[in-house]
Structure formats: C-alpha cells, structure tokens
PDB file of C-alpha atoms and ligand atoms in Angstrom:
ATOM      1  CA  MET F 555      95.817  92.429 105.608  1.00  0.00           C
ATOM      2  CA  ARG F 556      98.851  93.508 103.394  1.00  0.00           C
ATOM      3  CA  LYS F 557      98.307  96.429 101.018  1.00  0.00           C
ATOM      4  CA  TYR F 558      99.586  96.175  97.413  1.00  0.00           C
ATOM      5  CA  VAL F 559     102.720  98.242  96.520  1.00  0.00           C
ATOM      6  CA  ILE F 560     102.954  99.140  92.862  1.00  0.00           C
ATOM      7  CA  ALA F 561     106.237 100.786  92.225  1.00  0.00           C
ATOM      8  CA  GLY F 562     107.638 101.809  88.827  1.00  0.00           C
ATOM      9  CA  ASN F 563     111.498 101.637  88.145  1.00  0.00           C
ATOM     10  CA  TRP F 564     112.314 104.139  85.520  1.00  0.00           C
ATOM     11  CA  LYS F 565     115.987 103.115  85.462  1.00  0.00           C
ATOM     12  CA  MET F 566     117.868 105.736  83.157  1.00  0.00           C
ATOM     13  CA  ASN F 567     114.936 106.979  81.300  1.00  0.00           C
ATOM     14  CA  MET F 568     112.847 110.270  81.735  1.00  0.00           C
ATOM     15  CA  THR F 569     114.393 113.737  81.985  1.00  0.00           C
ATOM     16  CA  PRO F 570     112.919 115.894  84.739  1.00  0.00           C
ATOM     17  CA  SER F 571     110.298 117.503  82.490  1.00  0.00           C
ATOM     18  CA  ALA F 572     109.249 114.350  81.148  1.00  0.00           C
ATOM     19  CA  ALA F 573     108.852 113.085  84.867  1.00  0.00           C
ATOM     20  CA  LYS F 574     106.758 116.097  85.680  1.00  0.00           C
ATOM     21  CA  LYS F 575     104.533 115.524  82.657  1.00  0.00           C
ATOM     22  CA  PHE F 576     104.145 111.871  83.299  1.00  0.00           C
ATOM     23  CA  ILE F 577     103.284 112.359  86.973  1.00  0.00           C
ATOM     24  CA  SER F 578     100.467 114.975  86.344  1.00  0.00           C
ATOM     25  CA  ASP F 579      99.051 112.828  83.437  1.00  0.00           C
ATOM     26  CA  LEU F 580      99.175 109.779  85.771  1.00  0.00           C
ATOM     27  CA  ALA F 581      97.767 111.754  88.801  1.00  0.00           C
ATOM     28  CA  ALA F 582      94.687 112.912  86.698  1.00  0.00           C
ATOM     29  CA  THR F 583      93.794 109.372  85.752  1.00  0.00           C
ATOM     30  CA  LEU F 584      94.082 107.995  89.481  1.00  0.00           C
ATOM     31  CA  PRO F 585      90.705 107.663  91.602  1.00  0.00           C
ATOM     32  CA  ALA F 586      90.606 109.549  94.871  1.00  0.00           C
ATOM     33  CA  GLN F 587      90.945 106.191  96.917  1.00  0.00           C
ATOM     34  CA  ASN F 588      93.474 103.820  95.841  1.00  0.00           C
ATOM     35  CA  LYS F 589      93.679 100.387  97.612  1.00  0.00           C
ATOM     36  CA  CYS F 590      97.330 100.133  96.616  1.00  0.00           C
ATOM     37  CA  ASP F 591     100.335 102.385  97.440  1.00  0.00           C
ATOM     38  CA  ILE F 592     102.137 103.792  94.205  1.00  0.00           C
ATOM     39  CA  VAL F 593     105.738 104.644  93.963  1.00  0.00           C
ATOM     40  CA  LEU F 594     107.891 105.951  91.145  1.00  0.00           C
ATOM     41  CA  CYS F 595     111.511 105.246  91.503  1.00  0.00           C
ATOM     42  CA  VAL F 596     113.264 107.880  89.435  1.00  0.00           C
ATOM     43  CA  PRO F 597     116.609 109.019  88.115  1.00  0.00           C
ATOM     44  CA  PHE F 598     118.300 111.299  90.803  1.00  0.00           C
ATOM     45  CA  VAL F 599     117.897 114.550  89.058  1.00  0.00           C
ATOM     46  CA  ASP F 600     114.205 113.932  88.510  1.00  0.00           C
ATOM     47  CA  ILE F 601     113.540 113.507  92.392  1.00  0.00           C
ATOM     48  CA  ALA F 602     112.876 116.912  93.410  1.00  0.00           C
ATOM     49  CA  PRO F 603     110.731 117.900  90.190  1.00  0.00           C
ATOM     50  CA  ALA F 604     108.921 114.635  90.444  1.00  0.00           C
ATOM     51  CA  ALA F 605     108.315 115.205  94.384  1.00  0.00           C
ATOM     52  CA  GLU F 606     107.000 118.656  93.704  1.00  0.00           C
ATOM     53  CA  ALA F 607     104.768 117.179  90.936  1.00  0.00           C
ATOM     54  CA  ALA F 608     103.510 114.210  93.226  1.00  0.00           C
ATOM     55  CA  LYS F 609     102.474 116.787  96.226  1.00  0.00           C
ATOM     56  CA  GLY F 610      98.606 116.319  96.882  1.00  0.00           C
ATOM     57  CA  THR F 611      98.739 113.030  94.784  1.00  0.00           C
ATOM     58  CA  PRO F 612      98.745 109.553  96.048  1.00  0.00           C
ATOM     59  CA  ILE F 613     102.141 109.078  94.213  1.00  0.00           C
ATOM     60  CA  HIS F 614     105.311 108.410  96.120  1.00  0.00           C
ATOM     61  CA  ILE F 615     108.785 109.198  94.874  1.00  0.00           C
ATOM     62  CA  GLY F 616     111.690 106.842  95.257  1.00  0.00           C
ATOM     63  CA  ALA F 617     115.292 106.667  94.170  1.00  0.00           C
ATOM     64  CA  GLN F 618     117.192 103.717  92.398  1.00  0.00           C
ATOM     65  CA  ASN F 619     120.215 103.616  94.699  1.00  0.00           C
ATOM     66  CA  VAL F 620     122.155 105.007  97.684  1.00  0.00           C
ATOM     67  CA  HIS F 621     125.578 105.050  99.215  1.00  0.00           C
ATOM     68  CA  PHE F 622     126.344 103.631 102.643  1.00  0.00           C
ATOM     69  CA  GLU F 623     128.333 106.590 103.761  1.00  0.00           C
ATOM     70  CA  LYS F 624     126.826 109.877 105.143  1.00  0.00           C
ATOM     71  CA  SER F 625     129.238 112.059 102.939  1.00  0.00           C
ATOM     72  CA  GLY F 626     132.831 111.925 101.655  1.00  0.00           C
ATOM     73  CA  ALA F 627     134.890 111.222  98.613  1.00  0.00           C
ATOM     74  CA  PHE F 628     132.816 108.773  96.824  1.00  0.00           C
ATOM     75  CA  THR F 629     132.437 110.339  93.227  1.00  0.00           C
ATOM     76  CA  GLY F 630     129.267 109.527  91.539  1.00  0.00           C
ATOM     77  CA  GLU F 631     127.435 108.493  94.650  1.00  0.00           C
ATOM     78  CA  ILE F 632     124.601 109.720  96.707  1.00  0.00           C
ATOM     79  CA  SER F 633     123.593 109.775 100.252  1.00  0.00           C
ATOM     80  CA  ALA F 634     120.578 108.745 101.926  1.00  0.00           C
ATOM     81  CA  ASP F 635     120.267 112.448 103.470  1.00  0.00           C
ATOM     82  CA  MET F 636     120.385 114.019  99.965  1.00  0.00           C
ATOM     83  CA  LEU F 637     117.777 111.694  98.680  1.00  0.00           C
ATOM     84  CA  LEU F 638     115.277 112.648 101.693  1.00  0.00           C
ATOM     85  CA  GLU F 639     115.993 116.388 101.217  1.00  0.00           C
ATOM     86  CA  ALA F 640     115.417 116.157  97.704  1.00  0.00           C
ATOM     87  CA  GLY F 641     111.863 114.569  98.599  1.00  0.00           C
ATOM     88  CA  ALA F 642     112.356 110.823  98.145  1.00  0.00           C
ATOM     89  CA  GLU F 643     110.708 108.383 100.521  1.00  0.00           C
ATOM     90  CA  TYR F 644     111.819 105.141  99.040  1.00  0.00           C
ATOM     91  CA  VAL F 645     114.963 103.701  97.504  1.00  0.00           C
ATOM     92  CA  ILE F 646     115.643 100.649  95.531  1.00  0.00           C
ATOM     93  CA  VAL F 647     118.429  98.727  96.871  1.00  0.00           C
ATOM     94  CA  GLY F 648     120.098  95.622  95.175  1.00  0.00           C
ATOM     95  CA  HIS F 649     118.468  95.909  91.752  1.00  0.00           C
ATOM     96  CA  SER F 650     120.052  93.072  89.534  1.00  0.00           C
ATOM     97  CA  GLU F 651     121.307  95.708  87.062  1.00  0.00           C
ATOM     98  CA  ARG F 652     123.513  97.275  89.843  1.00  0.00           C
ATOM     99  CA  ARG F 653     124.501  93.735  90.994  1.00  0.00           C
ATOM    100  CA  GLN F 654     125.276  92.711  87.179  1.00  0.00           C
ATOM    101  CA  TYR F 655     127.010  96.039  85.861  1.00  0.00           C
ATOM    102  CA  PHE F 656     128.183  97.857  88.852  1.00  0.00           C
ATOM    103  CA  GLY F 657     129.768  94.942  91.230  1.00  0.00           C
ATOM    104  CA  GLU F 658     126.992  95.248  93.806  1.00  0.00           C
ATOM    105  CA  THR F 659     127.490  92.124  96.358  1.00  0.00           C
ATOM    106  CA  ASP F 660     125.178  91.057  99.050  1.00  0.00           C
ATOM    107  CA  GLU F 661     127.556  92.569 101.366  1.00  0.00           C
ATOM    108  CA  THR F 662     127.421  96.089  99.599  1.00  0.00           C
ATOM    109  CA  VAL F 663     123.410  95.652  99.280  1.00  0.00           C
ATOM    110  CA  ASN F 664     123.413  95.145 103.095  1.00  0.00           C
ATOM    111  CA  LYS F 665     125.332  98.254 103.735  1.00  0.00           C
ATOM    112  CA  ARG F 666     123.410 100.466 101.648  1.00  0.00           C
ATOM    113  CA  THR F 667     120.142  99.000 103.116  1.00  0.00           C
ATOM    114  CA  ARG F 668     121.253  99.537 106.514  1.00  0.00           C
ATOM    115  CA  ALA F 669     122.106 103.271 105.759  1.00  0.00           C
ATOM    116  CA  ALA F 670     119.119 103.915 103.896  1.00  0.00           C
ATOM    117  CA  LEU F 671     117.111 102.536 106.998  1.00  0.00           C
ATOM    118  CA  ALA F 672     118.913 104.247 109.492  1.00  0.00           C
ATOM    119  CA  ALA F 673     118.350 107.591 107.748  1.00  0.00           C
ATOM    120  CA  GLY F 674     114.461 107.024 107.531  1.00  0.00           C
ATOM    121  CA  LEU F 675     114.056 105.793 103.885  1.00  0.00           C
ATOM    122  CA  ARG F 676     112.008 102.990 102.969  1.00  0.00           C
ATOM    123  CA  VAL F 677     113.904 100.271 100.826  1.00  0.00           C
ATOM    124  CA  ILE F 678     112.778  98.238  98.190  1.00  0.00           C
ATOM    125  CA  LEU F 679     115.224  95.367  98.394  1.00  0.00           C
ATOM    126  CA  CYS F 680     115.665  93.467  95.108  1.00  0.00           C
ATOM    127  CA  LEU F 681     116.908  89.785  94.974  1.00  0.00           C
ATOM    128  CA  GLY F 682     116.470  86.716  92.646  1.00  0.00           C
ATOM    129  CA  GLU F 683     118.108  84.012  91.016  1.00  0.00           C
ATOM    130  CA  VAL F 684     119.585  83.894  87.533  1.00  0.00           C
ATOM    131  CA  LYS F 685     118.486  81.502  84.895  1.00  0.00           C
ATOM    132  CA  GLU F 686     121.102  78.896  85.636  1.00  0.00           C
ATOM    133  CA  GLN F 687     120.328  78.721  89.154  1.00  0.00           C
ATOM    134  CA  ARG F 688     116.556  78.219  88.499  1.00  0.00           C
ATOM    135  CA  LEU F 689     117.589  75.447  85.894  1.00  0.00           C
ATOM    136  CA  ALA F 690     119.767  73.740  88.539  1.00  0.00           C
ATOM    137  CA  GLY F 691     116.507  73.862  90.907  1.00  0.00           C
ATOM    138  CA  ILE F 692     118.424  75.845  93.309  1.00  0.00           C
ATOM    139  CA  THR F 693     116.300  78.903  93.350  1.00  0.00           C
ATOM    140  CA  ASP F 694     115.088  78.494  96.988  1.00  0.00           C
ATOM    141  CA  GLU F 695     118.464  78.224  98.442  1.00  0.00           C
ATOM    142  CA  VAL F 696     119.660  81.323  96.557  1.00  0.00           C
ATOM    143  CA  VAL F 697     116.948  83.464  97.658  1.00  0.00           C
ATOM    144  CA  ALA F 698     116.879  82.491 100.984  1.00  0.00           C
ATOM    145  CA  MET F 699     120.702  83.104 101.269  1.00  0.00           C
ATOM    146  CA  GLN F 700     120.264  86.521  99.775  1.00  0.00           C
ATOM    147  CA  THR F 701     117.380  87.394 102.124  1.00  0.00           C
ATOM    148  CA  LYS F 702     119.452  86.373 105.088  1.00  0.00           C
ATOM    149  CA  LEU F 703     122.499  88.324 103.961  1.00  0.00           C
ATOM    150  CA  ASP F 704     121.047  91.249 102.718  1.00  0.00           C
ATOM    151  CA  LEU F 705     118.884  91.886 105.751  1.00  0.00           C
ATOM    152  CA  ALA F 706     121.856  91.045 108.365  1.00  0.00           C
ATOM    153  CA  GLY F 707     121.797  93.572 111.158  1.00  0.00           C
ATOM    154  CA  ILE F 708     118.315  94.947 110.364  1.00  0.00           C
ATOM    155  CA  THR F 709     116.088  95.172 113.378  1.00  0.00           C
ATOM    156  CA  ALA F 710     112.545  94.241 113.426  1.00  0.00           C
ATOM    157  CA  GLU F 711     111.332  97.685 113.778  1.00  0.00           C
ATOM    158  CA  GLU F 712     113.471  98.704 110.582  1.00  0.00           C
ATOM    159  CA  LEU F 713     112.224  95.757 108.654  1.00  0.00           C
ATOM    160  CA  LYS F 714     108.826  97.622 108.759  1.00  0.00           C
ATOM    161  CA  ARG F 715     110.258  99.804 106.444  1.00  0.00           C
ATOM    162  CA  VAL F 716     111.346  97.084 103.977  1.00  0.00           C
ATOM    163  CA  ILE F 717     109.800  95.811 100.918  1.00  0.00           C
ATOM    164  CA  ILE F 718     111.304  92.852  99.234  1.00  0.00           C
ATOM    165  CA  ALA F 719     111.096  92.603  95.483  1.00  0.00           C
ATOM    166  CA  TYR F 720     111.491  89.066  94.078  1.00  0.00           C
ATOM    167  CA  GLU F 721     112.872  89.749  90.554  1.00  0.00           C
ATOM    168  CA  PRO F 722     114.270  86.509  88.797  1.00  0.00           C
ATOM    169  CA  VAL F 723     117.016  87.909  86.901  1.00  0.00           C
ATOM    170  CA  TRP F 724     115.992  86.152  83.773  1.00  0.00           C
ATOM    171  CA  ALA F 725     112.704  87.913  83.602  1.00  0.00           C
ATOM    172  CA  ILE F 726     113.836  91.469  84.095  1.00  0.00           C
ATOM    173  CA  GLY F 727     113.616  93.360  80.698  1.00  0.00           C
ATOM    174  CA  THR F 728     113.437  90.074  78.537  1.00  0.00           C
ATOM    175  CA  GLY F 729     109.603  89.789  78.281  1.00  0.00           C
ATOM    176  CA  LEU F 730     109.810  86.530  79.948  1.00  0.00           C
ATOM    177  CA  THR F 731     107.910  86.581  83.182  1.00  0.00           C
ATOM    178  CA  ALA F 732     107.836  84.074  85.826  1.00  0.00           C
ATOM    179  CA  THR F 733     104.381  82.171  86.034  1.00  0.00           C
ATOM    180  CA  PRO F 734     102.004  83.016  88.940  1.00  0.00           C
ATOM    181  CA  GLU F 735     102.820  79.793  90.421  1.00  0.00           C
ATOM    182  CA  GLN F 736     106.690  80.231  90.338  1.00  0.00           C
ATOM    183  CA  ALA F 737     106.154  83.945  91.382  1.00  0.00           C
ATOM    184  CA  ASP F 738     103.964  82.817  94.522  1.00  0.00           C
ATOM    185  CA  GLU F 739     106.112  79.851  95.593  1.00  0.00           C
ATOM    186  CA  THR F 740     109.551  81.704  95.467  1.00  0.00           C
ATOM    187  CA  CYS F 741     107.754  84.819  97.357  1.00  0.00           C
ATOM    188  CA  GLY F 742     106.685  82.204  99.859  1.00  0.00           C
ATOM    189  CA  THR F 743     110.253  80.974 100.323  1.00  0.00           C
ATOM    190  CA  ILE F 744     111.213  84.598 100.868  1.00  0.00           C
ATOM    191  CA  ARG F 745     108.322  84.927 103.484  1.00  0.00           C
ATOM    192  CA  ARG F 746     109.379  81.704 105.279  1.00  0.00           C
ATOM    193  CA  THR F 747     112.944  82.853 105.393  1.00  0.00           C
ATOM    194  CA  VAL F 748     111.837  86.184 106.916  1.00  0.00           C
ATOM    195  CA  ALA F 749     109.633  84.339 109.428  1.00  0.00           C
ATOM    196  CA  SER F 750     112.747  82.108 110.473  1.00  0.00           C
ATOM    197  CA  LEU F 751     114.590  85.413 111.163  1.00  0.00           C
ATOM    198  CA  TYR F 752     112.025  87.721 112.729  1.00  0.00           C
ATOM    199  CA  GLY F 753     108.931  85.506 113.502  1.00  0.00           C
ATOM    200  CA  GLN F 754     105.702  84.948 111.730  1.00  0.00           C
ATOM    201  CA  ALA F 755     103.698  88.115 112.490  1.00  0.00           C
ATOM    202  CA  ALA F 756     106.800  90.327 110.788  1.00  0.00           C
ATOM    203  CA  ALA F 757     106.822  88.002 107.819  1.00  0.00           C
ATOM    204  CA  ASP F 758     102.924  88.054 107.491  1.00  0.00           C
ATOM    205  CA  ALA F 759     103.059  91.723 107.660  1.00  0.00           C
ATOM    206  CA  LEU F 760     105.982  92.036 104.870  1.00  0.00           C
ATOM    207  CA  ILE F 761     105.409  93.367 101.327  1.00  0.00           C
ATOM    208  CA  ILE F 762     106.597  91.005  98.813  1.00  0.00           C
ATOM    209  CA  GLN F 763     106.685  92.299  95.237  1.00  0.00           C
ATOM    210  CA  TYR F 764     107.134  90.384  92.104  1.00  0.00           C
ATOM    211  CA  GLY F 765     109.174  91.904  89.195  1.00  0.00           C
ATOM    212  CA  GLY F 766     110.301  90.900  85.844  1.00  0.00           C
ATOM    213  CA  SER F 767     108.296  91.858  82.863  1.00  0.00           C
ATOM    214  CA  MET F 768     105.075  92.418  84.753  1.00  0.00           C
ATOM    215  CA  ASN F 769     102.718  94.315  82.389  1.00  0.00           C
ATOM    216  CA  ASP F 770      99.139  95.420  81.890  1.00  0.00           C
ATOM    217  CA  ALA F 771      98.402  91.675  80.359  1.00  0.00           C
ATOM    218  CA  ASN F 772      99.802  89.691  83.240  1.00  0.00           C
ATOM    219  CA  ALA F 773      99.584  91.803  86.508  1.00  0.00           C
ATOM    220  CA  ALA F 774      96.005  90.613  87.614  1.00  0.00           C
ATOM    221  CA  GLU F 775      96.967  87.024  87.601  1.00  0.00           C
ATOM    222  CA  LEU F 776     100.339  87.604  89.254  1.00  0.00           C
ATOM    223  CA  LEU F 777      98.510  89.959  91.785  1.00  0.00           C
ATOM    224  CA  SER F 778      95.940  87.395  92.642  1.00  0.00           C
ATOM    225  CA  LYS F 779      98.732  84.980  94.280  1.00  0.00           C
ATOM    226  CA  GLU F 780      98.697  84.941  97.899  1.00  0.00           C
ATOM    227  CA  ASN F 781     102.259  85.780  98.409  1.00  0.00           C
ATOM    228  CA  VAL F 782     102.653  88.448  95.671  1.00  0.00           C
ATOM    229  CA  ASP F 783     101.983  91.863  97.419  1.00  0.00           C
ATOM    230  CA  GLY F 784     102.763  94.082  94.400  1.00  0.00           C
ATOM    231  CA  GLY F 785     105.004  94.747  91.443  1.00  0.00           C
ATOM    232  CA  LEU F 786     108.111  96.258  90.854  1.00  0.00           C
ATOM    233  CA  ILE F 787     107.758  97.358  87.173  1.00  0.00           C
ATOM    234  CA  GLY F 788     110.412  98.493  84.664  1.00  0.00           C
ATOM    235  CA  GLY F 789     109.255  98.874  81.013  1.00  0.00           C
ATOM    236  CA  ALA F 790     105.554  99.136  81.697  1.00  0.00           C
ATOM    237  CA  SER F 791     106.116 101.966  84.154  1.00  0.00           C
ATOM    238  CA  LEU F 792     107.287 104.242  81.472  1.00  0.00           C
ATOM    239  CA  LYS F 793     103.945 104.519  79.638  1.00  0.00           C
ATOM    240  CA  THR F 794     101.020 106.143  81.784  1.00  0.00           C
ATOM    241  CA  ASP F 795      98.218 103.937  80.309  1.00  0.00           C
ATOM    242  CA  LYS F 796     100.140 100.650  81.062  1.00  0.00           C
ATOM    243  CA  PHE F 797     101.439 101.754  84.401  1.00  0.00           C
ATOM    244  CA  LYS F 798      97.758 102.700  85.176  1.00  0.00           C
ATOM    245  CA  ALA F 799      96.374  99.480  84.039  1.00  0.00           C
ATOM    246  CA  ILE F 800      98.686  97.607  86.666  1.00  0.00           C
ATOM    247  CA  ILE F 801      97.463 100.054  89.269  1.00  0.00           C
ATOM    248  CA  ASP F 802      93.731  99.219  88.158  1.00  0.00           C
ATOM    249  CA  ALA F 803      94.363  95.462  88.619  1.00  0.00           C
ATOM    250  CA  ALA F 804      95.902  96.068  92.200  1.00  0.00           C
ATOM    251  CA  ASN F 805      92.887  98.343  93.071  1.00  0.00           C
ATOM    252  CA  LYS F 806      90.423  95.631  92.142  1.00  0.00           C
TER     253      LYS F 806
HETATM  254  C1  LIG E1314     112.868  96.143  87.066  1.00  0.00           C
HETATM  255  O1  LIG E1314     113.389  96.994  86.477  1.00  0.00           O
HETATM  256  O2  LIG E1314     112.847  96.027  88.045  1.00  0.00           O
HETATM  257  C2  LIG E1314     112.065  95.180  86.218  1.00  0.00           C
HETATM  258  C3  LIG E1314     111.294  94.603  86.656  1.00  0.00           C
HETATM  259  O3  LIG E1314     112.060  95.834  84.768  1.00  0.00           O
HETATM  260  P1  LIG E1314     110.956  95.077  83.764  1.00  0.00           P
HETATM  261  O4  LIG E1314     109.653  95.145  84.242  1.00  0.00           O
HETATM  262  O5  LIG E1314     111.184  95.783  82.515  1.00  0.00           O
HETATM  263  O6  LIG E1314     111.397  93.604  83.398  1.00  0.00           O
END
C-alpha cells in the first residue's frame, strides 16, 4: 500500500543550466505512468529553474535545508516560504553532512522540520547511526532516539507529509552499503518507534527510505525489503542513466 519514493540529493553539485538539462534528459526517458514518486533535491539556486523544467513531468523538486525562522538576521539561511515560492515541494532536513559539518543537532533538526511542515512543505527527515554505534550494537537505540527527538511536537496530520530516510552515516558517499537485511531491520525499528508515538496505522502509512551508496546495482534488492519504501540517493542521482535505473527498479 505504500508507494516508493525515489529521491536524489544533488548536494553541492549542478549549476542551474546543468539542472535544467538533467531534468529534461531524465523526463524524456520516463514512462507515462510511474509507480514511484520521483524527487530531486537540488541546490537553492537551482530550485526555480528546476521547477520550471519539471513542469508537466512526474519529477518533483526539493531543497536540501531550511531555517526554522520565517525571516530575519540569519545570514546564509533560507526560509520555508522562500523555498515554496521558488517551486520546492520537499526539503531534506537533518542530512548527516549537515549534522557532521554544520553543527546540526536533533534539536535544530526538529525545529527545521516543524517550520517546514507548518509552511506546507514535505520533509525528508534523515537519521542514522555512525560506524562506532553500529559496531557497539546500539543502532536500534540510536535511531529510536533520533526518531523521537526529531519528530517531537509534530502532529499526526503533519506526519503524513514526512518521509524518514534511514541513512547509516558509514554508508553515505563511501561505496559501503548496508545489506538489504540491515536496511530492512533498522527501517523496521524506525517504523516500530513511529507506531509507539502515532499508532500502527500511521506507522504503516509512513514512507521510510534507505540511503547510503544506493545505486543501479543494489537498488532492486534493497527495495525488495518490506520496510524499505524508496531511496535517498546521492552520487548515483547525478547521472541520468544511473538514477533512471533506480527508478526502473522501483517501477517493477
Ligand atoms: C545522501 O547524500 O543522502 C547519500 C545517500 O549519498 P550517497 O548515495 O552518495 O551515499
């Protein structure tokens, strides 16, 4: 009953002209009917041209971060209203690169998530354990805690616009992928945690993606798992043929 969501995270790649070309090239290869939702989370300056290029295609546009205040003296930040007006429908919040390099904590991730939802955006909320936590056998505790902290104060109605991306930090951009069993098990832990907070029906409806070196070669197996409802894809979302192959795996 859950629909796959295949989302690309371009990170700090692609100029506006490259973004437009990518989207028209990708759209030309997509079938008229897709069983999955397709999202591209692009750099801020690419949002408006990407949204324009994506009009009339099945591709939705997202951003990669959002500030929790509506406006003000927050140099370098961007508000939810700005993203919406530029044409973004989605925003990634809490990506491990933001947590690792830009001091994001579960508290700021929660504030950004709440602001984005209040403004009407859909949120791709990223969480996952670091290598030491997996080796110490505390992955389940870590992701359950992140899920609870990051979703604090979010209503059941708002949860319908949340996707959780389970992204083991050790698998992002490293070429190391969680095994399909590890991905399924930890996505299952996240789903059980959401059930404890919002009830079983809400948890059953929640889209939980896997992210971490997903590519054309491993997507089908990861997506075959019961608790994996799509992917958040970095490196492999930068080439139309590789990204299309992942969409094909979700469309099967
Ligand atoms: C990501 O950026 O969220 C990601 C999963 O990157 P990669 O696919 O390159 O590991």
